[in-house]
Amino acid sequence: MTPIINDRNLTVLAVYAGGFFTGMAIIIFPAAGNIFKDPGLYALNHARYGALFIPMILFAILSSTLSARLSRTKGTKVILLMGFAANVIGMLILSSSYAFLGKDNLPYIMLLVAIAFTGSGFGFTLSAINTYAFDLFRKRADSAVVALHAFLGIGQAGAPIALALFLLLDRWWLAPLSVMAALITLMVLSVRLPMQLSTEGQQASRVNRRLPRRIWIFAAIALLYGISESTFGNWSPIFLHEERGLSLAEAGLALSVFWGMVTAGRVGLSVIALWMKTEVLYVISPVLIVAAFLTVPSLDGTLPNILGLALAGLACSYFFPLSISFASTEAPESASATSGLMISSIMIGTGIGTYSVGALRNSFDIPLSTIFRLSSLYALFTIGIAFYLVSLSKGGAAVEEQ
């Protein structure tokens, strides 16, 4: 009888726990948006707050792009450890920046450096754990990858809650320190595990460096999705506080509900994917995103706005992990390269969504409610591309020879 505590199960633990704490690390920054904009603390204006996410996007793109090449020469385990280490440094610098408030631009510079490391950590870690999830459970890849992103979503939903709890103690900076401690623990665990992919020894000779065309279409749809998710995830707390009059705590709760519904949708789909095809749900997701963009700006009151973000979270929940799973199935031997490409694409979309909203707000003073409604336009493009991809696939797993 195989013991419960073995290398495979510990690898599964490291991968899925890594998803959880990576989710917490990346969302701590937007969750702290109102802290960063507080005139008595970091005093960031709209433009500076939007620009804060640029290094995160750039370094996430760079790290995820490098992941495929480095994994061929160094192995996916090294990529995972690099991701954990970068997140640890990012969390340390973020928490330390509080001690330098009032030192001119130094706190903002520290935030930029912290978020750059966290972006690198996100890119490296997510590229690695997506590949591990696909490889560990190949016969149930859709369910495994969606379940991984459910853990990522739980971490994303937990970050605002953890931040709010420490904020009640007037010690918000302990939230990133707690995440840092957990990531160090995962690093120690991962170092002693072999964590070799089933195809890792074959990759140098077998992997075709030219990815199938359909994978690039999946990358394009991931970019469009990234714009939608970042608009909701990074700007909804500010929209609810500044334009709808919700308190900081209520806006933080709404963000937690958003990420909580993202997680709930992923958990639900990870079960559904075990016994039914997911292509129809794949097309439904961007339809719901359009509905959320049009509905949320029309709501008044705390509960309706929270419920509106719940709809947005459900709409955004499973689209990206299914995109990764479908794209990886196109060329299983190139799963690592595909994962890196998909992460790069969503981060480009995240950068567009985050910075463009800040620029529009600062330059033209366009209300966020108007920006949300206009955002439904690129979600409409997502519907068309998703329908195209599903209509050409056979069970979402057709391989197109190039």
C-alpha positions as a printed NumPy array, in Angstrom:
array([[  0.   ,   0.   ,   0.   ],
       [  1.377,   3.388,  -1.039],
       [  1.948,   5.696,   1.955],
       [ -0.091,   8.887,   2.033],
       [  2.999,  11.01 ,   2.611],
       [  5.094,  10.415,  -0.503],
       [  6.92 ,  12.551,  -3.042],
       [  3.98 ,  12.702,  -5.447],
       [  1.487,  13.814,  -2.814],
       [  3.931,  16.328,  -1.364],
       [  4.458,  17.678,  -4.889],
       [  0.69 ,  18.072,  -5.25 ],
       [  0.67 ,  19.902,  -1.906],
       [  3.495,  22.241,  -2.953],
       [  1.828,  22.977,  -6.309],
       [ -1.676,  23.686,  -5.032],
       [ -0.543,  25.508,  -1.865],
       [  1.796,  27.491,  -4.095],
       [ -1.242,  28.541,  -6.108],
       [ -3.032,  29.645,  -2.938],
       [ -0.232,  31.838,  -1.59 ],
       [  0.659,  33.198,  -5.034],
       [ -2.966,  34.329,  -5.282],
       [ -2.662,  36.086,  -1.941],
       [  0.61 ,  37.764,  -2.888],
       [ -0.605,  39.199,  -6.191],
       [ -3.917,  40.508,  -4.822],
       [ -2.51 ,  42.169,  -1.701],
       [ -1.554,  45.16 ,  -3.866],
       [ -4.987,  45.982,  -5.354],
       [ -6.585,  45.014,  -2.027],
       [ -4.44 ,  47.729,  -0.419],
       [ -5.456,  50.263,  -3.077],
       [ -7.302,  52.517,  -0.658],
       [ -4.344,  52.337,   1.76 ],
       [ -2.015,  53.434,  -1.023],
       [ -4.368,  56.284,  -1.976],
       [ -4.903,  57.454,   1.626],
       [ -3.544,  61.047,   1.9  ],
       [ -2.231,  60.252,   5.367],
       [ -0.249,  57.234,   4.156],
       [  1.105,  56.757,   0.622],
       [ -1.088,  59.508,  -0.945],
       [ -1.082,  58.074,  -4.486],
       [ -3.242,  59.789,  -7.099],
       [ -5.115,  57.863,  -9.82 ],
       [ -2.217,  57.995, -12.282],
       [  0.401,  56.874,  -9.759],
       [ -1.819,  54.083,  -8.515],
       [ -2.408,  52.877, -12.076],
       [  1.307,  53.156, -12.884],
       [  2.092,  51.085,  -9.784],
       [  0.99 ,  47.965, -11.648],
       [  3.207,  48.544, -14.691],
       [  6.328,  46.845, -13.239],
       [  4.161,  43.971, -12.024],
       [  2.852,  43.45 , -15.546],
       [  6.239,  43.853, -17.241],
       [  8.064,  41.493, -14.918],
       [  5.242,  38.949, -14.965],
       [  5.421,  38.954, -18.768],
       [  9.212,  38.689, -18.711],
       [  9.286,  35.87 , -16.157],
       [  6.539,  33.837, -17.812],
       [  8.214,  34.274, -21.204],
       [ 11.546,  33.113, -19.776],
       [  9.916,  30.17 , -18.027],
       [  9.606,  27.95 , -21.097],
       [ 13.25 ,  28.427, -22.12 ],
       [ 14.614,  28.049, -18.591],
       [ 12.495,  24.961, -17.923],
       [ 14.172,  23.181, -20.852],
       [ 17.653,  23.846, -19.482],
       [ 17.139,  24.091, -15.712],
       [ 13.926,  22.163, -15.158],
       [ 10.476,  23.292, -14.036],
       [ 11.388,  22.871, -10.366],
       [ 13.942,  25.675, -10.647],
       [ 11.262,  27.907, -12.177],
       [  8.966,  27.16 ,  -9.237],
       [ 11.668,  27.969,  -6.673],
       [ 12.519,  31.197,  -8.486],
       [  8.86 ,  32.16 ,  -8.309],
       [  8.605,  31.446,  -4.591],
       [ 11.804,  33.413,  -3.912],
       [ 10.651,  36.438,  -5.921],
       [  7.336,  36.511,  -4.065],
       [  9.147,  36.32 ,  -0.717],
       [ 11.274,  39.349,  -1.615],
       [  8.237,  41.248,  -2.881],
       [  6.273,  40.666,   0.316],
       [  9.25 ,  41.689,   2.463],
       [  9.747,  44.979,   0.618],
       [  6.007,  45.752,   0.654],
       [  5.748,  45.333,   4.415],
       [  8.975,  47.294,   4.96 ],
       [  7.758,  50.279,   2.915],
       [  5.404,  51.262,   5.749],
       [  8.41 ,  52.114,   7.93 ],
       [  9.554,  54.744,   5.417],
       [  6.343,  56.763,   5.08 ],
       [  7.134,  60.475,   4.924],
       [ 10.525,  59.889,   3.276],
       [  9.619,  61.714,   0.04 ],
       [  9.268,  59.248,  -2.86 ],
       [ 11.039,  56.356,  -1.146],
       [  7.849,  54.488,  -0.087],
       [  6.477,  54.669,  -3.651],
       [  9.794,  53.461,  -5.075],
       [  9.708,  50.559,  -2.617],
       [  6.16 ,  49.735,  -3.731],
       [  7.329,  49.692,  -7.357],
       [ 10.218,  47.353,  -6.521],
       [  7.995,  45.136,  -4.358],
       [  5.336,  44.758,  -7.014],
       [  8.014,  44.063,  -9.653],
       [  9.325,  41.132,  -7.604],
       [  5.766,  39.941,  -6.98 ],
       [  5.01 ,  40.133, -10.698],
       [  8.095,  38.029, -11.396],
       [  7.004,  35.591,  -8.721],
       [  3.55 ,  35.358, -10.251],
       [  4.899,  34.695, -13.738],
       [  7.439,  32.062, -12.703],
       [  5.216,  30.325, -10.15 ],
       [  2.051,  30.187, -12.232],
       [  3.901,  28.994, -15.33 ],
       [  5.414,  26.163, -13.272],
       [  2.34 ,  25.082, -11.307],
       [  0.087,  25.109, -14.385],
       [  2.549,  22.718, -16.028],
       [  2.726,  20.512, -12.93 ],
       [ -1.088,  20.334, -12.605],
       [ -1.45 ,  19.346, -16.26 ],
       [  1.342,  16.761, -15.942],
       [  0.276,  15.256, -12.601],
       [ -3.313,  14.614, -13.721],
       [ -3.156,  14.215, -17.502],
       [ -6.321,  12.1  , -17.707],
       [ -8.261,  14.814, -15.885],
       [ -6.343,  17.861, -17.06 ],
       [ -9.336,  20.225, -17.323],
       [-10.415,  19.448, -13.768],
       [ -6.849,  19.58 , -12.401],
       [ -5.976,  22.953, -13.934],
       [ -9.322,  24.514, -12.977],
       [ -8.905,  23.141,  -9.425],
       [ -5.443,  24.713,  -9.255],
       [ -6.915,  28.054, -10.22 ],
       [ -9.59 ,  27.526,  -7.587],
       [ -6.805,  27.448,  -4.996],
       [ -5.347,  30.544,  -6.643],
       [ -8.775,  32.163,  -6.344],
       [ -9.122,  31.185,  -2.685],
       [ -5.851,  32.976,  -2.05 ],
       [ -7.062,  35.982,  -4.03 ],
       [-10.285,  36.059,  -2.034],
       [ -8.387,  35.623,   1.222],
       [ -5.943,  38.475,   0.648],
       [ -8.451,  41.322,   1.204],
       [ -9.849,  39.504,   4.262],
       [ -6.395,  39.009,   5.779],
       [ -5.516,  42.613,   5.018],
       [ -8.752,  43.845,   6.628],
       [ -8.154,  41.769,   9.76 ],
       [ -4.644,  43.144,  10.221],
       [ -5.942,  46.628,   9.392],
       [ -8.301,  46.345,  12.372],
       [ -5.171,  45.862,  14.488],
       [ -3.543,  48.837,  12.73 ],
       [ -0.89 ,  46.412,  11.493],
       [ -1.816,  45.867,   7.833],
       [  1.832,  45.237,   6.931],
       [  1.692,  41.934,   8.837],
       [ -0.456,  40.501,   6.013],
       [  2.401,  40.397,   3.452],
       [  4.78 ,  39.147,   6.165],
       [  2.426,  36.218,   6.836],
       [  2.353,  35.339,   3.139],
       [  6.147,  35.569,   3.061],
       [  6.478,  33.079,   5.934],
       [  4.186,  30.587,   4.184],
       [  6.132,  30.86 ,   0.921],
       [  9.429,  30.244,   2.702],
       [  7.908,  27.058,   4.138],
       [  6.887,  25.915,   0.642],
       [ 10.385,  26.652,  -0.668],
       [ 11.938,  24.435,   1.996],
       [  9.464,  21.653,   1.154],
       [ 10.02 ,  21.928,  -2.598],
       [ 13.811,  21.872,  -2.388],
       [ 13.811,  18.292,  -1.066],
       [ 11.319,  16.963,  -3.636],
       [ 12.386,  15.645,  -7.085],
       [  9.42 ,  17.326,  -8.86 ],
       [ 10.421,  16.128, -12.341],
       [  7.844,  16.284, -15.131],
       [  7.026,  13.077, -16.99 ],
       [  8.229,  14.684, -20.245],
       [ 11.127,  16.687, -18.839],
       [ 13.842,  14.331, -20.039],
       [ 12.334,  14.313, -23.525],
       [ 11.737,  18.001, -23.987],
       [ 15.046,  18.962, -25.55 ],
       [ 14.596,  16.539, -28.457],
       [ 10.811,  16.366, -28.82 ],
       [  9.394,  19.821, -28.176],
       [  8.553,  21.679, -31.344],
       [  9.594,  25.265, -30.773],
       [  6.82 ,  26.473, -33.104],
       [  3.549,  26.333, -31.24 ],
       [  0.371,  25.507, -33.191],
       [ -1.547,  28.508, -34.497],
       [ -4.566,  27.783, -32.325],
       [ -2.45 ,  28.19 , -29.193],
       [ -1.714,  31.763, -30.277],
       [ -5.451,  32.361, -30.657],
       [ -5.921,  31.097, -27.107],
       [ -3.205,  33.555, -26.095],
       [ -5.121,  36.402, -27.755],
       [ -8.312,  35.495, -25.912],
       [ -6.356,  35.32 , -22.64 ],
       [ -5.198,  38.892, -23.263],
       [ -8.785,  40.087, -23.722],
       [ -9.855,  38.222, -20.614],
       [ -6.995,  39.825, -18.65 ],
       [ -8.399,  43.28 , -19.427],
       [-11.787,  42.264, -18.022],
       [-10.463,  40.635, -14.857],
       [ -8.088,  43.483, -14.023],
       [-10.8  ,  46.107, -14.523],
       [-12.973,  44.369, -11.944],
       [-10.184,  43.17 ,  -9.65 ],
       [ -8.077,  46.336,  -9.485],
       [-10.627,  49.127,  -9.847],
       [-13.901,  47.899,  -8.338],
       [-12.904,  48.708,  -4.7  ],
       [-12.065,  52.276,  -5.727],
       [-15.266,  52.531,  -7.799],
       [-17.384,  51.345,  -4.873],
       [-15.677,  53.656,  -2.366],
       [-15.426,  56.819,  -4.452],
       [-18.5  ,  56.634,  -6.695],
       [-20.906,  54.5  ,  -4.696],
       [-19.994,  55.715,  -1.213],
       [-19.207,  52.331,   0.332],
       [-16.826,  52.35 ,   3.288],
       [-13.307,  50.98 ,   2.927],
       [-14.383,  47.826,   4.769],
       [-17.472,  47.371,   2.56 ],
       [-15.441,  47.904,  -0.609],
       [-12.882,  45.378,   0.65 ],
       [-15.686,  42.925,   1.41 ],
       [-17.064,  43.345,  -2.106],
       [-13.617,  42.582,  -3.545],
       [-13.433,  39.47 ,  -1.364],
       [-16.858,  38.409,  -2.641],
       [-15.63 ,  38.934,  -6.214],
       [-12.613,  36.676,  -5.697],
       [-14.718,  34.309,  -3.609],
       [-17.121,  33.807,  -6.519],
       [-14.147,  33.394,  -8.85 ],
       [-13.071,  30.562,  -6.582],
       [-16.568,  29.092,  -6.211],
       [-16.981,  28.99 ,  -9.981],
       [-13.642,  27.23 , -10.391],
       [-14.444,  24.684,  -7.693],
       [-17.796,  23.995,  -9.307],
       [-16.298,  23.583, -12.762],
       [-13.495,  21.329, -11.495],
       [-16.261,  18.922, -10.423],
       [-18.401,  19.419, -13.54 ],
       [-15.374,  18.799, -15.782],
       [-15.098,  15.26 , -14.401],
       [-18.315,  14.141, -16.068],
       [-19.271,  16.556, -18.863],
       [-17.781,  18.611, -21.672],
       [-16.998,  22.216, -20.803],
       [-17.095,  23.916, -24.209],
       [-20.579,  25.406, -23.786],
       [-19.639,  26.852, -20.394],
       [-16.503,  28.271, -22.005],
       [-18.613,  30.425, -24.355],
       [-21.103,  31.363, -21.615],
       [-18.363,  32.907, -19.453],
       [-17.661,  36.005, -21.628],
       [-21.423,  36.473, -22.086],
       [-21.718,  36.801, -18.309],
       [-18.746,  39.191, -18.271],
       [-20.58 ,  41.501, -20.682],
       [-23.671,  41.324, -18.464],
       [-21.6  ,  42.188, -15.376],
       [-19.942,  45.192, -17.038],
       [-23.356,  46.571, -17.953],
       [-25.032,  45.731, -14.633],
       [-22.52 ,  46.789, -11.947],
       [-22.452,  50.532, -12.858],
       [-26.268,  50.693, -12.59 ],
       [-26.483,  49.433,  -9.002],
       [-26.959,  51.478,  -5.827],
       [-26.538,  50.403,  -2.215],
       [-24.091,  48.125,  -0.461],
       [-25.806,  44.761,  -0.971],
       [-26.699,  45.258,  -4.668],
       [-23.117,  46.296,  -5.442],
       [-21.71 ,  43.296,  -3.591],
       [-24.09 ,  41.022,  -5.498],
       [-23.045,  42.714,  -8.738],
       [-19.408,  41.891,  -8.05 ],
       [-20.468,  38.349,  -7.181],
       [-21.88 ,  38.069, -10.727],
       [-18.632,  39.497, -12.123],
       [-16.594,  36.983, -10.115],
       [-18.673,  34.05 , -11.338],
       [-18.366,  35.319, -14.907],
       [-14.567,  35.511, -14.631],
       [-14.128,  32.307, -12.641],
       [-13.191,  29.5  , -14.992],
       [-12.508,  31.088, -18.385],
       [ -8.739,  31.453, -18.053],
       [ -7.94 ,  28.039, -16.505],
       [-10.045,  26.356, -19.198],
       [ -8.148,  28.371, -21.812],
       [ -4.86 ,  27.041, -20.42 ],
       [ -6.152,  23.466, -20.371],
       [ -7.55 ,  23.643, -23.914],
       [ -4.38 ,  25.286, -25.222],
       [ -2.101,  22.76 , -23.474],
       [ -4.063,  19.911, -25.041],
       [ -3.19 ,  21.285, -28.468],
       [  0.466,  20.306, -27.891],
       [  0.945,  18.359, -24.614],
       [  4.698,  18.06 , -25.106],
       [  4.896,  21.866, -25.126],
       [  2.767,  22.385, -22.011],
       [  5.454,  24.462, -20.298],
       [  5.86 ,  26.812, -23.273],
       [  2.091,  27.074, -23.641],
       [  1.643,  27.89 , -19.965],
       [  4.283,  30.626, -20.142],
       [  2.652,  32.129, -23.235],
       [ -0.793,  32.136, -21.626],
       [  0.506,  33.803, -18.45 ],
       [  2.299,  36.433, -20.547],
       [ -0.885,  37.127, -22.464],
       [ -3.138,  37.542, -19.453],
       [ -0.587,  39.816, -17.803],
       [ -0.437,  42.029, -20.909],
       [ -4.216,  42.242, -20.694],
       [ -3.97 ,  43.01 , -16.989],
       [ -1.553,  45.828, -17.74 ],
       [ -3.815,  47.293, -20.399],
       [ -6.856,  47.089, -18.144],
       [ -5.141,  48.522, -15.081],
       [ -3.089,  51.336, -16.587],
       [ -5.584,  52.496, -19.208],
       [ -8.306,  52.943, -16.595],
       [ -5.959,  55.031, -14.439],
       [ -4.868,  57.109, -17.424],
       [ -8.457,  57.768, -18.516],
       [ -9.428,  58.739, -14.982],
       [ -6.496,  61.084, -14.524],
       [ -6.475,  62.688, -17.995],
       [-10.183,  62.985, -18.789],
       [-11.873,  62.443, -15.412],
       [-14.11 ,  59.752, -16.935],
       [-16.238,  58.091, -14.244],
       [-15.439,  54.483, -13.539],
       [-19.084,  53.626, -14.151],
       [-18.687,  54.794, -17.769],
       [-15.411,  52.921, -18.154],
       [-17.049,  49.738, -16.885],
       [-19.834,  50.032, -19.465],
       [-17.362,  50.659, -22.297],
       [-15.355,  47.618, -21.181],
       [-18.206,  45.397, -22.324],
       [-17.058,  46.053, -25.905],
       [-13.845,  44.046, -25.698],
       [-15.682,  41.338, -23.778],
       [-17.908,  41.044, -26.864],
       [-14.816,  40.249, -28.948],
       [-13.991,  37.511, -26.44 ],
       [-17.356,  35.87 , -27.102],
       [-16.663,  35.704, -30.838],
       [-13.181,  34.224, -30.46 ],
       [-14.342,  31.7  , -27.841],
       [-17.155,  30.52 , -30.137],
       [-14.669,  30.199, -33.004],
       [-12.252,  28.089, -30.948],
       [-14.973,  25.811, -29.589],
       [-16.647,  25.353, -32.966],
       [-13.404,  24.097, -34.519],
       [-12.456,  21.758, -31.687],
       [-13.568,  18.242, -30.927],
       [-14.261,  18.22 , -27.243],
       [-11.889,  21.152, -26.817],
       [ -8.928,  18.874, -27.432],
       [ -8.316,  18.865, -31.157],
       [ -4.698,  19.05 , -32.222],
       [ -3.987,  21.182, -35.214],
       [ -0.898,  20.149, -37.112],
       [  1.154,  22.998, -38.406]])
